[in-house]
């Protein structure tokens, strides 16, 4: 019996013969993953150099540390604007122009002579990164069928975890010779390569071309009740992830008196857990029928693991294993969320996925603020109930309300 291509026209389905999925656009997905890696590296690779930057710029360490918040705010604002713009004018200008502009801003950071100009160029770099990360996800979603989107978006998002696994250690190694300014120059080169890769892999237009659309109509179709609920779920998920991503190294140093060098391997294990969880989450998002239920299960599971991670000290190896388990289970949730968001109509997908990046920025800021407050009030012992409560809230949002 003949095999049938996906999707079959209405009425053409053949009983007992599963349709054959079209091939995944691996070249585009690799370029998108590399683009996400470049965008994430533009800010995260500063982490090993905060002390060096504060000395070089003659300013305080907390002030340099706040550069991440400035970058995150600019990233979130640019994402929603770029998402709406890509729905009106097409995605390629953002996919190619964003990385090129990011490279120029990073060169500005590298050449800045004062903290003020580092902050200005850093904010602009965050805006340039936000201008194409949400659009990357919209482009990947447009080039696959619905039952491939979990896997496709999982591979794109793996670029963020690769920054922790590869980017930060490489930055520390390069920085030993070139300093923090040299690292920014190297990341600028990476951003240019990402722009080139995206230019090559998007020469052929995605299905469903873009025409000019009225902004009011786009907003009305994008900001529906179910979409807003999904965005709120995304904020909860990012807070749960951010609490451990931002504070895991400090937690291990505090609990086990580790040096900075001593947390390198645990952080690599953490990043590996995030990558594996994202890949598995993509598979589950495509193979299980209810993406919201998959999201909820992962959030409830990470809530339980948060209580164990921060409430029990079984030794360094045990805590690292719990950290791996926590981030692995938590990362399973995100591809299902992203695939559910991508179910919106093509003409508002860029807007919705841009809003998702904005909501993720809100989640990161919430994680940093809530984490610092919890440390001041209760220490790391309060992280377990905090992460568990937010995880349960995110899971409940997923299983209640209409689709």
Coordinates of C-alpha atoms in Angstrom, one line a residue:
X1 CA 0.0 0.0 0.0
X2 CA 1.3 3.5 -0.8
X3 CA 2.7 5.7 1.9
X4 CA 1.2 9.2 2.2
X5 CA 2.8 12.5 2.7
X6 CA 2.0 14.9 5.6
X7 CA -0.3 16.7 5.7
X8 CA -3.1 14.9 3.8
X9 CA -5.8 17.1 2.3
X10 CA -9.1 16.9 4.2
X11 CA -10.9 13.6 3.3
X12 CA -7.8 12.0 1.9
X13 CA -6.7 10.1 5.1
X14 CA -6.3 6.4 4.6
X15 CA -7.3 4.3 7.6
X16 CA -4.4 2.4 9.2
X17 CA -1.7 4.2 7.1
X18 CA 0.1 6.9 9.1
X19 CA 1.2 9.9 7.1
X20 CA 4.9 10.4 6.5
X21 CA 6.3 13.5 8.1
X22 CA 8.3 15.8 5.9
X23 CA 12.1 16.0 6.7
X24 CA 13.2 18.4 9.4
X25 CA 15.0 21.5 8.1
X26 CA 18.2 20.6 10.0
X27 CA 20.4 23.3 8.3
X28 CA 18.0 26.0 9.4
X29 CA 17.6 24.5 12.9
X30 CA 21.4 24.4 13.3
X31 CA 21.7 28.0 12.2
X32 CA 18.9 29.0 14.6
X33 CA 20.5 27.1 17.5
X34 CA 23.8 28.9 16.7
X35 CA 22.0 32.2 16.6
X36 CA 20.5 31.6 20.0
X37 CA 23.9 30.6 21.2
X38 CA 25.4 33.9 20.0
X39 CA 22.6 36.0 21.5
X40 CA 22.8 34.2 24.9
X41 CA 26.6 34.5 24.9
X42 CA 26.4 38.2 24.4
X43 CA 25.4 38.6 28.0
X44 CA 26.2 35.4 29.9
X45 CA 29.9 35.3 29.0
X46 CA 30.4 38.4 31.2
X47 CA 29.8 36.3 34.3
X48 CA 33.5 35.3 34.8
X49 CA 34.7 38.9 34.4
X50 CA 32.6 40.9 36.8
X51 CA 35.6 41.6 39.2
X52 CA 37.9 42.4 36.3
X53 CA 35.3 44.7 34.7
X54 CA 34.7 46.6 38.0
X55 CA 38.4 47.2 38.4
X56 CA 38.9 48.2 34.8
X57 CA 35.9 50.6 34.8
X58 CA 36.6 51.9 38.4
X59 CA 33.2 51.1 39.6
X60 CA 31.5 48.8 42.2
X61 CA 30.9 45.1 41.7
X62 CA 27.1 45.3 42.3
X63 CA 26.8 48.0 39.7
X64 CA 28.6 45.8 37.1
X65 CA 26.4 42.9 38.1
X66 CA 23.3 45.0 37.3
X67 CA 24.3 45.1 33.7
X68 CA 22.5 41.8 33.3
X69 CA 19.2 43.4 34.5
X70 CA 19.7 46.3 32.0
X71 CA 20.4 43.8 29.2
X72 CA 17.3 41.7 30.1
X73 CA 15.0 44.7 30.1
X74 CA 16.2 45.9 26.7
X75 CA 15.9 42.3 25.4
X76 CA 12.3 42.0 26.5
X77 CA 11.2 45.3 25.1
X78 CA 12.9 44.7 21.7
X79 CA 11.4 41.2 21.5
X80 CA 7.8 42.2 21.5
X81 CA 8.5 45.1 19.0
X82 CA 10.5 42.8 16.7
X83 CA 7.9 40.1 16.9
X84 CA 5.1 42.4 15.8
X85 CA 7.4 43.9 13.1
X86 CA 8.2 40.5 11.7
X87 CA 4.5 39.7 11.3
X88 CA 4.1 42.9 9.2
X89 CA 7.3 43.1 7.2
X90 CA 8.8 39.6 7.2
X91 CA 11.3 37.8 9.4
X92 CA 14.5 38.0 7.3
X93 CA 15.4 41.6 8.1
X94 CA 15.4 40.7 11.8
X95 CA 17.1 37.3 11.4
X96 CA 20.0 38.8 9.5
X97 CA 20.1 42.4 10.8
X98 CA 19.7 41.5 14.4
X99 CA 23.0 39.5 14.7
X100 CA 24.9 42.0 12.6
X101 CA 23.7 44.9 14.8
X102 CA 24.5 42.8 17.9
X103 CA 28.1 42.3 16.7
X104 CA 28.5 46.1 16.2
X105 CA 27.2 46.7 19.8
X106 CA 29.5 44.2 21.3
X107 CA 32.4 45.9 19.6
X108 CA 31.1 49.1 21.2
X109 CA 31.2 47.4 24.6
X110 CA 34.7 46.2 24.0
X111 CA 35.9 49.7 23.2
X112 CA 34.0 51.6 25.9
X113 CA 36.1 53.7 28.2
X114 CA 33.7 54.1 31.1
X115 CA 30.9 52.2 32.8
X116 CA 28.3 54.5 31.4
X117 CA 29.2 53.6 27.8
X118 CA 29.5 49.9 28.7
X119 CA 25.9 50.1 30.1
X120 CA 24.7 52.0 27.0
X121 CA 26.3 49.6 24.5
X122 CA 25.3 46.6 26.7
X123 CA 21.6 47.8 26.6
X124 CA 21.7 48.2 22.9
X125 CA 23.3 44.7 22.5
X126 CA 20.4 43.3 24.6
X127 CA 17.9 45.0 22.3
X128 CA 19.6 43.6 19.2
X129 CA 19.6 40.1 20.7
X130 CA 15.9 40.5 21.5
X131 CA 15.3 41.7 18.0
X132 CA 15.9 38.2 16.5
X133 CA 15.5 35.5 19.2
X134 CA 11.7 35.5 19.2
X135 CA 11.8 35.8 15.4
X136 CA 14.1 32.7 15.3
X137 CA 11.5 30.6 17.0
X138 CA 8.7 31.9 14.7
X139 CA 10.9 31.1 11.6
X140 CA 11.6 27.6 12.9
X141 CA 7.9 27.1 13.7
X142 CA 6.9 28.1 10.2
X143 CA 9.2 25.6 8.5
X144 CA 7.8 22.5 10.2
X145 CA 4.4 20.9 10.7
X146 CA 2.7 21.1 14.1
X147 CA 3.8 17.7 15.3
X148 CA 7.4 18.6 14.7
X149 CA 7.4 21.9 16.5
X150 CA 8.3 20.6 19.9
X151 CA 11.5 19.0 18.6
X152 CA 12.4 21.9 16.3
X153 CA 12.0 24.5 19.1
X154 CA 13.8 22.2 21.5
X155 CA 16.8 22.2 19.3
X156 CA 16.7 26.0 18.8
X157 CA 16.4 26.6 22.6
X158 CA 19.3 24.2 23.2
X159 CA 21.5 27.1 22.0
X160 CA 21.0 28.8 25.4
X161 CA 22.1 25.8 27.4
X162 CA 25.1 25.4 25.1
X163 CA 26.2 28.8 26.3
X164 CA 26.5 27.5 29.8
X165 CA 28.1 24.2 28.7
X166 CA 30.5 25.6 26.1
X167 CA 30.3 29.4 25.9
X168 CA 31.1 30.5 29.5
X169 CA 34.1 28.0 29.9
X170 CA 35.5 29.1 26.5
X171 CA 35.0 32.7 27.5
X172 CA 37.0 32.2 30.7
X173 CA 39.8 30.5 28.8
X174 CA 39.9 33.2 26.1
X175 CA 39.6 35.9 28.7
X176 CA 42.8 34.7 30.4
X177 CA 44.7 35.9 27.4
X178 CA 42.5 38.6 25.9
X179 CA 40.6 40.0 28.9
X180 CA 36.9 40.8 29.0
X181 CA 37.2 43.2 26.1
X182 CA 38.7 40.6 23.9
X183 CA 35.9 38.2 24.8
X184 CA 33.3 40.7 23.6
X185 CA 35.2 41.0 20.3
X186 CA 35.2 37.2 19.9
X187 CA 31.5 37.0 20.6
X188 CA 30.9 39.8 18.0
X189 CA 32.6 37.5 15.5
X190 CA 30.3 34.6 16.5
X191 CA 27.3 36.9 16.0
X192 CA 28.4 37.8 12.5
X193 CA 28.8 34.1 11.7
X194 CA 25.3 33.5 13.0
X195 CA 23.9 36.2 10.8
X196 CA 25.6 34.7 7.8
X197 CA 24.3 31.2 8.6
X198 CA 20.8 32.6 8.9
X199 CA 21.1 34.5 5.6
X200 CA 22.1 31.3 3.8
X201 CA 19.4 29.0 5.4
X202 CA 16.5 31.5 4.8
X203 CA 17.1 32.1 1.1
X204 CA 14.1 30.0 0.3
X205 CA 11.0 31.6 1.8
X206 CA 9.0 29.7 4.5
X207 CA 5.5 28.5 3.6
X208 CA 2.9 31.3 4.0
X209 CA 4.6 34.4 2.9
X210 CA 4.3 37.7 4.7
X211 CA 2.3 40.7 3.5
X212 CA 1.6 44.0 5.2
X213 CA -0.8 43.6 8.0
X214 CA -2.6 46.1 10.2
X215 CA -1.0 46.4 13.7
X216 CA -4.4 46.6 15.5
X217 CA -5.6 43.4 13.8
X218 CA -2.4 41.6 14.8
X219 CA -2.7 42.7 18.4
X220 CA -6.3 41.6 18.6
X221 CA -5.6 38.1 17.3
X222 CA -2.4 37.7 19.4
X223 CA -3.5 38.8 22.9
X224 CA -6.3 36.2 23.5
X225 CA -7.1 34.7 26.9
X226 CA -5.4 31.3 26.1
X227 CA -2.2 33.1 24.9
X228 CA -2.0 35.3 28.0
X229 CA -2.4 32.2 30.1
X230 CA 0.5 30.5 28.2
X231 CA 2.6 33.6 28.7
X232 CA 1.9 33.5 32.5
X233 CA 2.9 29.8 32.5
X234 CA 6.2 30.9 30.8
X235 CA 6.9 33.5 33.5
X236 CA 6.4 30.8 36.2
X237 CA 8.7 28.3 34.3
X238 CA 11.5 30.9 33.8
X239 CA 11.4 31.9 37.5
X240 CA 11.8 28.3 38.5
X241 CA 14.6 27.8 36.0
X242 CA 16.2 31.2 36.8
X243 CA 16.3 30.5 40.6
X244 CA 18.7 27.7 40.1
X245 CA 20.5 29.0 37.0
X246 CA 21.4 32.2 38.8
X247 CA 22.1 30.9 42.3
X248 CA 23.2 27.3 41.9
X249 CA 26.9 28.1 42.0
X250 CA 26.4 30.3 45.0
X251 CA 24.4 27.7 46.7
X252 CA 27.1 25.1 46.3
X253 CA 29.8 27.5 47.4
X254 CA 27.8 28.4 50.5
X255 CA 26.9 24.8 51.4
X256 CA 30.2 23.1 50.6
X257 CA 32.8 25.9 50.8
X258 CA 33.8 25.5 47.1
X259 CA 36.1 27.8 45.3
X260 CA 35.2 29.3 41.9
X261 CA 37.2 26.6 40.1
X262 CA 35.3 24.0 42.2
X263 CA 31.9 24.9 40.7
X264 CA 33.0 24.5 37.0
X265 CA 32.2 20.8 36.8
X266 CA 28.9 21.1 38.7
X267 CA 27.8 23.9 36.3
X268 CA 28.7 21.7 33.3
X269 CA 26.6 18.9 34.7
X270 CA 23.8 21.5 35.3
X271 CA 24.0 22.7 31.7
X272 CA 24.0 19.1 30.4
X273 CA 20.8 18.4 32.3
X274 CA 19.2 21.4 30.7
X275 CA 20.2 20.3 27.2
X276 CA 19.0 16.7 27.7
X277 CA 15.8 17.9 29.3
X278 CA 15.1 20.3 26.4
X279 CA 15.7 17.6 23.8
X280 CA 13.5 15.1 25.6
X281 CA 10.8 17.7 26.1
X282 CA 10.7 18.3 22.4
X283 CA 10.1 14.7 21.7
X284 CA 7.3 14.5 24.3
X285 CA 5.7 17.7 23.0
X286 CA 5.4 16.1 19.6
X287 CA 4.5 12.5 20.6
X288 CA 2.1 13.1 23.5
X289 CA -1.4 14.4 22.8
X290 CA -1.8 17.2 25.4
X291 CA 1.1 19.6 25.5
X292 CA -0.3 21.5 28.4
X293 CA -0.5 18.3 30.5
X294 CA 3.1 17.6 29.6
X295 CA 4.1 21.1 30.8
X296 CA 2.1 20.6 34.0
X297 CA 3.7 17.2 34.8
X298 CA 7.2 18.7 34.4
X299 CA 6.4 21.7 36.6
X300 CA 4.9 19.5 39.3
X301 CA 8.0 17.2 39.1
X302 CA 10.4 20.1 39.4
X303 CA 8.4 21.5 42.3
X304 CA 9.0 18.3 44.3
X305 CA 12.7 18.2 43.3
X306 CA 13.1 21.8 44.5
X307 CA 12.1 20.8 48.0
X308 CA 14.8 18.1 48.0
X309 CA 17.5 20.1 46.3
X310 CA 17.4 23.1 48.8
X311 CA 16.1 21.3 51.8
X312 CA 18.5 18.3 52.0
X313 CA 22.3 18.4 51.9
X314 CA 23.4 14.8 51.0
X315 CA 26.9 15.8 50.1
X316 CA 28.4 17.6 47.1
X317 CA 27.8 14.7 44.7
X318 CA 24.2 14.3 45.9
X319 CA 23.4 18.0 45.6
X320 CA 24.9 18.1 42.1
X321 CA 22.8 15.0 41.1
X322 CA 19.7 16.7 42.5
X323 CA 20.6 19.9 40.6
X324 CA 20.9 17.9 37.4
X325 CA 17.5 16.2 38.1
X326 CA 15.8 19.5 38.8
X327 CA 17.0 21.3 35.7
X328 CA 16.4 18.2 33.6
X329 CA 12.8 17.8 34.6
X330 CA 12.2 21.6 34.5
X331 CA 13.6 21.8 31.0
X332 CA 11.1 19.2 29.7
X333 CA 8.3 21.8 30.2
X334 CA 9.6 24.5 27.9
X335 CA 9.3 22.8 24.4
X336 CA 5.7 22.0 25.1
X337 CA 5.0 25.6 26.1
X338 CA 6.7 26.9 23.0
X339 CA 4.9 24.5 20.7
X340 CA 1.6 25.4 22.3
X341 CA 2.3 29.1 21.7
X342 CA 3.3 28.4 18.1
X343 CA -0.2 26.9 17.4
X344 CA -1.5 30.5 16.8
X345 CA -2.2 31.6 13.3
X346 CA 0.9 32.3 11.1
X347 CA 0.2 36.0 10.8
X348 CA 0.6 36.6 14.5
X349 CA 3.1 33.9 15.4
X350 CA 6.0 36.4 15.4
X351 CA 4.1 38.7 17.8
X352 CA 3.2 35.8 20.2
X353 CA 6.7 34.3 20.3
X354 CA 8.2 37.8 20.7
X355 CA 5.9 38.3 23.7
X356 CA 7.1 34.9 25.0
X357 CA 10.7 36.2 25.0
X358 CA 9.5 39.3 26.8
X359 CA 7.7 37.2 29.4
X360 CA 10.8 35.1 29.8
X361 CA 12.8 38.3 30.6
X362 CA 10.2 39.1 33.2
X363 CA 10.7 35.6 34.7
X364 CA 14.5 36.1 34.8
X365 CA 14.1 39.4 36.6
X366 CA 11.6 37.8 39.0
X367 CA 14.1 35.0 39.7
X368 CA 16.9 37.4 40.4
X369 CA 14.7 39.7 42.6
X370 CA 12.9 36.9 44.5
X371 CA 16.2 35.0 45.0
X372 CA 18.0 37.9 46.5
X373 CA 15.1 38.7 48.8
X374 CA 14.8 35.1 49.9
X375 CA 18.6 34.9 50.7
X376 CA 18.3 38.0 52.8
X377 CA 15.2 36.7 54.6
X378 CA 15.7 33.0 55.0
X379 CA 18.8 31.9 53.2
X380 CA 18.9 29.1 50.7
X381 CA 16.5 27.1 52.9
X382 CA 13.7 29.2 51.6
X383 CA 14.5 28.5 47.9
X384 CA 12.8 25.1 48.0
X385 CA 9.3 26.3 49.1
X386 CA 9.6 29.3 46.8
X387 CA 10.5 27.3 43.7
X388 CA 8.0 24.6 44.6
X389 CA 5.1 27.1 45.1
X390 CA 5.8 28.8 41.8
X391 CA 6.2 25.5 40.0
X392 CA 2.8 24.3 41.3
X393 CA 1.2 27.6 40.2
X394 CA 2.6 27.2 36.7
X395 CA 1.3 23.6 36.6
X396 CA -2.1 24.6 37.8
X397 CA -2.3 27.4 35.1
X398 CA -1.7 24.7 32.5
X399 CA -4.4 22.3 33.6
X400 CA -7.1 24.8 34.4
X401 CA -9.0 27.1 32.0
X402 CA -9.8 26.7 28.4
X403 CA -7.4 26.1 25.6

